[in-house]
C-alpha cells in the first residue's frame, strides 16, 4: 500500500486557524484497528463550522476534518471487518478529535464502523451522510412517538438544507403530508419534487412565539432551533411531537412549558454522534429501503477535495441546497 495520501488539514498558529490540501503519510494517522481507503465524504453544517473555525468543533490540532466517511477496508485487525469491505462512519468524534473523512486514508476503530448495505454505494452513503442519517433518526423518533401519516401534517424546518431535504423525501415516501419551511422561495419546486405538500416561508416561524398558537401540525423535524423551534412547538397539535436536531438559527429556545403541560406536546432530542450502534444500524437499514435513489440524486451535488474549503463558507451562509458529496480519491 502506498504510504502517501492527500488530505485536507486544519492547523492552528496561536488564534489563527488555516486549512489546506496537503500530502500526509501513514505515520500521520491516528490510532485505530481498521484502515479505510476513503472514497467519498460530504460537507455537513458542522464541517462548515470546523473548517472555518466559526464553531469550536475541532478539539485537537492539526486535524483532518470531515465528520463522515465511506470507503473500503484496506487493513483490519478487527475480525468483524475484512479487506475490501465497504464501510461507513458517522460521528464518534471523527473530524472533531480524530482525523476525519477529508483524506484518502483513515485509521479508525472498528467499533465505529457500519458495513454498508449492499445497495448503497459509498457515494450514496455520503449523499446521505450525517445529515441524512440524522433525518432518518428523527423520522424513527416520530414513529416511536406514535405519529402516523393519518394523524396530521409534519413540519420540516430548514427544508432546503441537508437534514431537511432528506427528511422531506423520507416522510413523503411514508405517506406523511409534509409542510416544508424554507427561507428560499426559489426552492419551492425542488421541495415539491421531493414530496412536500406545502411550502411555507420560514418568516412565519420567526415571529415572537406565543405560549400556544393555532394547532397546525401533528409533528415536526427541526434543524433550525431558537425562535423557529419555539414557534413549531406552540403550533403543534395535542399529543404531537417535534424532533429537534439542529441549531442553524441558534442554540437558544425561547419557549414556555405551555405546549408540554397544556397540549401534551413532546420535544424529542436527536443526537447522531454518540447514537448507539443498534439504532445506527437500524437507521442505515431503513435508509436502504426508504430513500428513493432518484430523489437522493436530485438533492446531491458532487465536488472535489479542494472545493470543500469554499463550500464550508457557503453551508454556513445557508446557500447549500440539499447534500454535497466529496469525491476524495
Ligand atoms: P444545512 O446548512 O444543509 O441546512 C440548514 C438549513 O437551515 C439551511 O439550508 C436553511 O434552510 C436553514 N437555516 C439556515 N440558517 C437559518 C436561520 N438563520 N434561520 C432559519 N433557518 C436557517 O445544514 P445541515 O442540514 O447539515 O444541518 C442542519 C442543522 O442540524 C445544523 O445546525 C447541524 O449542526 C444540525 N445537525 C445535528 C445533528 C445531530 O446529531 N443532532 C446531525 C446533523 C446536523 P432554508 O434555506 O430551507 O430555510
Coordinates of C-alpha atoms and ligand atoms in Angstrom, one line a residue:
X1 CA 0.0 0.0 0.0
X2 CA 1.4 3.4 -1.0
X3 CA 2.4 5.4 2.1
X4 CA 1.5 8.9 0.9
X5 CA -2.0 10.2 0.6
X6 CA -3.8 13.6 0.0
X7 CA -5.7 15.2 2.9
X8 CA -7.3 18.5 3.9
X9 CA -5.5 19.6 7.1
X10 CA -6.6 22.2 9.6
X11 CA -3.7 23.8 11.6
X12 CA -3.6 26.4 14.3
X13 CA -1.0 29.0 15.0
X14 CA -1.9 31.0 18.1
X15 CA -5.5 32.1 17.5
X16 CA -5.2 31.8 13.7
X17 CA -6.7 28.7 12.1
X18 CA -5.7 27.7 8.5
X19 CA -6.7 24.9 6.2
X20 CA -5.1 23.5 3.0
X21 CA -4.9 20.3 0.9
X22 CA -1.6 18.6 1.7
X23 CA 0.2 15.3 1.5
X24 CA 0.5 13.1 4.5
X25 CA 1.9 9.6 5.2
X26 CA 0.6 6.7 7.2
X27 CA 2.7 7.8 10.2
X28 CA 0.4 10.9 10.5
X29 CA -2.7 8.7 11.0
X30 CA -4.2 8.3 14.5
X31 CA -4.6 5.1 16.4
X32 CA -7.2 2.6 15.1
X33 CA -7.6 -1.1 14.3
X34 CA -9.1 -0.6 10.8
X35 CA -7.6 1.4 7.9
X36 CA -10.0 2.6 5.3
X37 CA -9.4 3.8 1.7
X38 CA -11.8 6.7 1.8
X39 CA -13.7 7.0 -1.4
X40 CA -16.3 9.7 -0.6
X41 CA -17.0 12.2 2.2
X42 CA -19.5 15.0 2.5
X43 CA -19.9 18.5 3.8
X44 CA -22.3 19.0 6.8
X45 CA -23.1 22.2 8.6
X46 CA -20.8 21.0 11.4
X47 CA -18.0 20.6 8.9
X48 CA -18.6 24.2 7.9
X49 CA -18.1 25.3 11.5
X50 CA -15.0 23.2 11.9
X51 CA -13.2 24.3 8.7
X52 CA -13.9 28.0 9.1
X53 CA -13.2 27.9 12.8
X54 CA -16.6 29.6 13.4
X55 CA -17.6 27.0 15.9
X56 CA -15.5 25.1 18.5
X57 CA -15.8 21.8 16.7
X58 CA -12.1 20.8 16.3
X59 CA -10.6 19.7 19.7
X60 CA -7.1 18.8 18.5
X61 CA -4.7 20.4 16.0
X62 CA -3.5 19.7 13.4
X63 CA -6.6 17.7 12.4
X64 CA -8.1 16.3 9.2
X65 CA -11.8 17.5 9.4
X66 CA -14.8 15.7 8.0
X67 CA -17.4 14.1 10.3
X68 CA -18.4 11.4 7.7
X69 CA -16.6 8.9 5.5
X70 CA -17.3 6.0 3.3
X71 CA -14.8 3.7 1.7
X72 CA -13.2 0.2 1.6
X73 CA -11.3 -1.6 4.3
X74 CA -7.5 -1.7 3.4
X75 CA -6.3 -3.4 6.6
X76 CA -8.1 -4.7 9.6
X77 CA -7.2 -6.1 13.0
X78 CA -10.9 -6.3 13.8
X79 CA -12.3 -9.7 13.0
X80 CA -15.7 -8.2 12.0
X81 CA -14.1 -6.4 9.0
X82 CA -12.2 -7.9 6.1
X83 CA -10.1 -6.2 3.4
X84 CA -12.4 -4.9 0.7
X85 CA -15.5 -4.5 2.9
X86 CA -17.5 -1.3 2.2
X87 CA -18.0 0.7 5.3
X88 CA -19.5 4.0 6.5
X89 CA -18.6 6.1 9.6
X90 CA -20.7 9.0 11.0
X91 CA -19.7 10.9 14.2
X92 CA -17.9 9.3 17.2
X93 CA -15.6 12.4 17.2
X94 CA -14.5 11.9 13.6
X95 CA -13.3 15.3 12.3
X96 CA -13.5 16.7 15.8
X97 CA -10.9 14.8 17.9
X98 CA -10.0 12.0 15.5
X99 CA -8.7 12.6 11.9
X100 CA -11.8 12.7 9.6
X101 CA -13.1 12.0 6.2
X102 CA -11.3 14.6 4.1
X103 CA -8.3 12.3 3.3
X104 CA -7.7 9.4 1.0
X105 CA -7.0 7.3 4.0
X106 CA -8.4 7.0 7.6
X107 CA -7.4 4.8 10.5
X108 CA -10.4 4.3 12.9
X109 CA -11.9 2.0 15.5
X110 CA -13.8 -1.0 14.1
X111 CA -16.4 -0.2 16.8
X112 CA -17.3 3.0 15.0
X113 CA -17.9 1.4 11.6
X114 CA -21.0 0.2 9.9
X115 CA -20.9 -2.2 7.0
X116 CA -22.8 -0.6 4.1
X117 CA -26.0 -2.3 2.9
X118 CA -25.3 -3.9 -0.5
X119 CA -27.4 -1.4 -2.5
X120 CA -25.9 1.7 -1.0
X121 CA -22.7 2.8 -2.8
X122 CA -20.1 4.8 -1.0
X123 CA -21.2 7.9 -3.0
X124 CA -24.9 7.2 -2.0
X125 CA -23.7 6.8 1.7
X126 CA -22.2 10.2 1.6
X127 CA -25.1 11.8 -0.2
X128 CA -27.0 10.6 2.9
X129 CA -24.2 11.4 5.3
X130 CA -24.7 12.5 8.9
X131 CA -27.4 14.9 7.7
X132 CA -29.5 12.1 6.1
X133 CA -28.9 9.6 8.8
X134 CA -30.0 12.2 11.3
X135 CA -33.1 12.8 9.3
X136 CA -33.8 9.1 9.5
X137 CA -33.2 9.1 13.3
X138 CA -35.7 11.9 13.5
X139 CA -38.3 10.1 11.5
X140 CA -37.8 7.0 13.6
X141 CA -38.3 9.1 16.8
X142 CA -41.6 10.5 15.5
X143 CA -42.7 6.9 14.6
X144 CA -41.8 5.7 18.1
X145 CA -43.9 8.5 19.5
X146 CA -46.8 7.0 17.6
X147 CA -47.2 9.7 14.9
X148 CA -48.9 8.2 11.9
X149 CA -49.4 9.6 8.4
X150 CA -53.1 10.0 9.0
X151 CA -52.5 11.9 12.2
X152 CA -51.9 15.3 10.5
X153 CA -49.2 17.2 8.7
X154 CA -45.5 17.1 9.6
X155 CA -43.5 20.3 9.6
X156 CA -39.9 20.2 8.3
X157 CA -37.8 23.4 9.0
X158 CA -34.6 24.3 7.2
X159 CA -36.2 22.2 4.5
X160 CA -33.9 23.0 1.6
X161 CA -30.8 22.1 3.7
X162 CA -29.3 18.6 4.1
X163 CA -31.2 17.3 7.1
X164 CA -34.4 19.0 5.8
X165 CA -34.2 17.7 2.2
X166 CA -33.7 14.1 3.3
X167 CA -36.5 14.4 6.0
X168 CA -38.9 15.7 3.3
X169 CA -38.2 12.8 1.0
X170 CA -38.4 10.2 3.8
X171 CA -41.6 11.5 5.3
X172 CA -43.3 11.8 1.8
X173 CA -42.3 8.3 0.9
X174 CA -44.1 7.1 4.1
X175 CA -47.3 9.0 3.1
X176 CA -47.0 11.8 5.6
X177 CA -48.3 15.2 4.4
X178 CA -45.2 17.4 4.6
X179 CA -45.2 21.2 5.3
X180 CA -41.7 22.4 4.3
X181 CA -40.5 25.7 5.8
X182 CA -37.7 27.5 3.9
X183 CA -36.2 30.9 3.6
X184 CA -35.6 30.3 -0.1
X185 CA -38.9 30.6 -2.0
X186 CA -36.9 29.7 -5.2
X187 CA -36.5 26.2 -3.9
X188 CA -40.3 25.6 -3.7
X189 CA -40.3 23.4 -6.8
X190 CA -37.3 21.4 -5.6
X191 CA -39.1 20.8 -2.3
X192 CA -42.3 19.8 -4.0
X193 CA -40.4 17.4 -6.2
X194 CA -39.0 15.8 -3.0
X195 CA -42.6 15.3 -1.9
X196 CA -43.6 18.4 0.1
X197 CA -47.4 19.0 0.0
X198 CA -47.0 22.7 1.1
X199 CA -44.1 25.1 1.2
X200 CA -44.2 28.0 3.7
X201 CA -42.0 31.0 4.3
X202 CA -39.8 30.4 7.3
X203 CA -40.6 34.0 8.4
X204 CA -43.9 32.6 9.7
X205 CA -41.8 30.8 12.3
X206 CA -39.5 33.7 13.3
X207 CA -42.3 35.9 14.8
X208 CA -42.2 36.3 18.6
X209 CA -43.5 32.9 19.8
X210 CA -46.8 32.8 21.8
X211 CA -47.0 30.2 24.5
X212 CA -49.8 28.5 22.4
X213 CA -50.8 29.3 18.9
X214 CA -53.2 27.7 16.4
X215 CA -52.6 24.0 16.0
X216 CA -51.1 23.4 12.6
X217 CA -49.1 20.1 12.6
X218 CA -49.0 16.8 14.4
X219 CA -45.2 16.7 14.5
X220 CA -42.1 18.2 13.1
X221 CA -38.4 17.8 12.3
X222 CA -36.5 20.9 13.2
X223 CA -32.9 21.7 12.2
X224 CA -33.1 25.4 13.0
X225 CA -33.6 25.8 16.8
X226 CA -34.2 29.1 18.5
X227 CA -37.4 31.0 17.8
X228 CA -38.3 28.6 14.9
X229 CA -38.4 25.7 17.3
X230 CA -40.3 27.7 19.9
X231 CA -43.0 28.5 17.2
X232 CA -43.0 25.0 15.9
X233 CA -43.8 23.7 19.4
X234 CA -46.5 26.3 20.1
X235 CA -48.3 25.3 16.8
X236 CA -48.1 21.5 17.4
X237 CA -51.4 19.7 17.8
X238 CA -52.4 18.0 21.1
X239 CA -50.2 15.0 21.8
X240 CA -47.8 15.7 19.0
X241 CA -44.0 15.9 19.0
X242 CA -41.1 17.8 17.4
X243 CA -37.8 16.1 16.9
X244 CA -35.1 18.7 17.5
X245 CA -31.9 18.0 15.5
X246 CA -30.2 21.3 14.9
X247 CA -29.3 24.9 15.6
X248 CA -28.9 26.6 12.2
X249 CA -30.5 29.8 13.7
X250 CA -29.2 29.4 17.3
X251 CA -28.8 27.3 20.4
X252 CA -31.4 29.1 22.4
X253 CA -35.1 28.0 22.9
X254 CA -37.3 31.0 23.8
X255 CA -40.3 28.8 24.6
X256 CA -42.6 28.2 27.5
X257 CA -43.9 25.0 29.2
X258 CA -47.4 25.6 27.8
X259 CA -47.1 23.2 24.8
X260 CA -45.9 20.5 27.1
X261 CA -48.3 20.8 30.0
X262 CA -51.4 22.1 28.2
X263 CA -51.2 20.1 24.9
X264 CA -49.1 17.1 25.9
X265 CA -46.6 18.0 23.2
X266 CA -43.2 16.3 23.4
X267 CA -39.8 17.5 22.4
X268 CA -37.7 14.6 21.1
X269 CA -33.9 15.1 21.2
X270 CA -31.9 13.7 18.3
X271 CA -28.2 13.0 18.6
X272 CA -26.3 11.3 15.8
X273 CA -22.7 11.5 17.2
X274 CA -23.0 9.1 20.2
X275 CA -26.1 7.3 19.0
X276 CA -25.9 3.6 20.0
X277 CA -24.8 1.1 17.3
X278 CA -28.2 -0.8 17.1
X279 CA -30.1 2.3 16.3
X280 CA -27.5 3.4 13.7
X281 CA -27.7 0.0 12.0
X282 CA -31.5 0.3 12.0
X283 CA -31.3 3.8 10.5
X284 CA -29.0 2.6 7.7
X285 CA -31.1 -0.4 7.0
X286 CA -34.2 1.8 6.8
X287 CA -32.3 4.3 4.5
X288 CA -31.6 1.4 2.1
X289 CA -35.3 0.8 1.7
X290 CA -37.0 4.1 2.4
X291 CA -34.9 6.6 0.5
X292 CA -35.8 6.9 -3.2
X293 CA -32.4 6.9 -5.1
X294 CA -33.8 9.2 -7.8
X295 CA -34.6 11.8 -5.1
X296 CA -31.2 11.2 -3.4
X297 CA -29.6 12.1 -6.8
X298 CA -31.8 15.1 -7.2
X299 CA -30.6 16.6 -3.9
X300 CA -26.9 15.8 -4.4
X301 CA -24.0 17.9 -5.9
X302 CA -20.5 16.4 -6.2
X303 CA -17.3 18.3 -5.5
X304 CA -13.5 17.5 -5.1
X305 CA -11.4 17.8 -2.0
X306 CA -10.1 21.3 -2.8
X307 CA -13.6 22.7 -3.2
X308 CA -14.5 21.7 0.4
X309 CA -12.9 24.9 1.7
X310 CA -15.3 27.2 -0.2
X311 CA -18.3 25.0 0.4
X312 CA -17.7 25.3 4.2
X313 CA -18.4 29.0 3.9
X314 CA -21.4 28.5 1.7
X315 CA -23.1 26.0 4.0
X316 CA -22.8 28.4 7.0
X317 CA -24.4 31.1 4.8
X318 CA -27.4 28.8 4.2
X319 CA -26.5 28.7 0.5
X320 CA -26.1 25.0 0.0
X321 CA -29.1 23.1 -1.3
X322 CA -29.5 19.5 -0.3
X323 CA -26.4 17.4 0.1
X324 CA -22.8 17.7 -1.1
X325 CA -20.7 14.6 -1.9
X326 CA -16.9 15.0 -1.8
X327 CA -15.1 12.6 -4.2
X328 CA -12.0 12.0 -2.2
X329 CA -9.9 9.6 -4.3
Ligands
LIG1 P1 -27.7 22.9 6.1 O1 -26.9 24.2 6.1 O2 -27.6 22.0 4.9 O3 -29.2 23.2 6.4 C1 -29.6 24.1 7.4 C2 -30.8 24.9 6.8 O4 -31.4 25.7 7.9 C3 -30.5 25.9 5.7 O5 -30.4 25.3 4.5 C4 -31.6 26.8 5.8 O6 -32.8 26.2 5.2 C5 -31.9 26.8 7.3 N1 -31.3 28.0 8.0 C6 -30.0 28.4 8.0 N2 -29.8 29.5 8.7 C7 -31.0 29.8 9.2 C8 -31.5 30.9 10.0 N3 -30.7 31.8 10.5 N4 -32.8 30.9 10.3 C9 -33.7 30.0 9.9 N5 -33.3 28.9 9.1 C10 -32.0 28.9 8.7 O7 -27.2 22.1 7.4 P2 -27.5 20.5 7.8 O8 -28.8 20.1 7.2 O9 -26.2 19.7 7.6 O10 -27.6 20.7 9.4 C11 -28.8 21.3 9.9 C12 -28.6 21.5 11.4 O11 -28.7 20.3 12.1 C13 -27.3 22.1 11.8 O12 -27.5 23.0 12.9 C14 -26.4 20.9 12.3 O13 -25.5 21.3 13.2 C15 -27.5 20.1 12.9 N6 -27.2 18.6 12.9 C16 -27.3 18.0 14.0 C17 -27.1 16.6 14.1 C18 -27.4 15.9 15.4 O14 -26.7 14.9 15.6 N7 -28.3 16.4 16.2 C19 -26.6 15.9 12.9 C20 -26.6 16.7 11.7 C21 -26.9 18.0 11.7 P3 -33.7 27.0 4.2 O15 -32.9 27.8 3.3 O16 -34.6 26.0 3.6 O17 -34.6 27.9 5.1

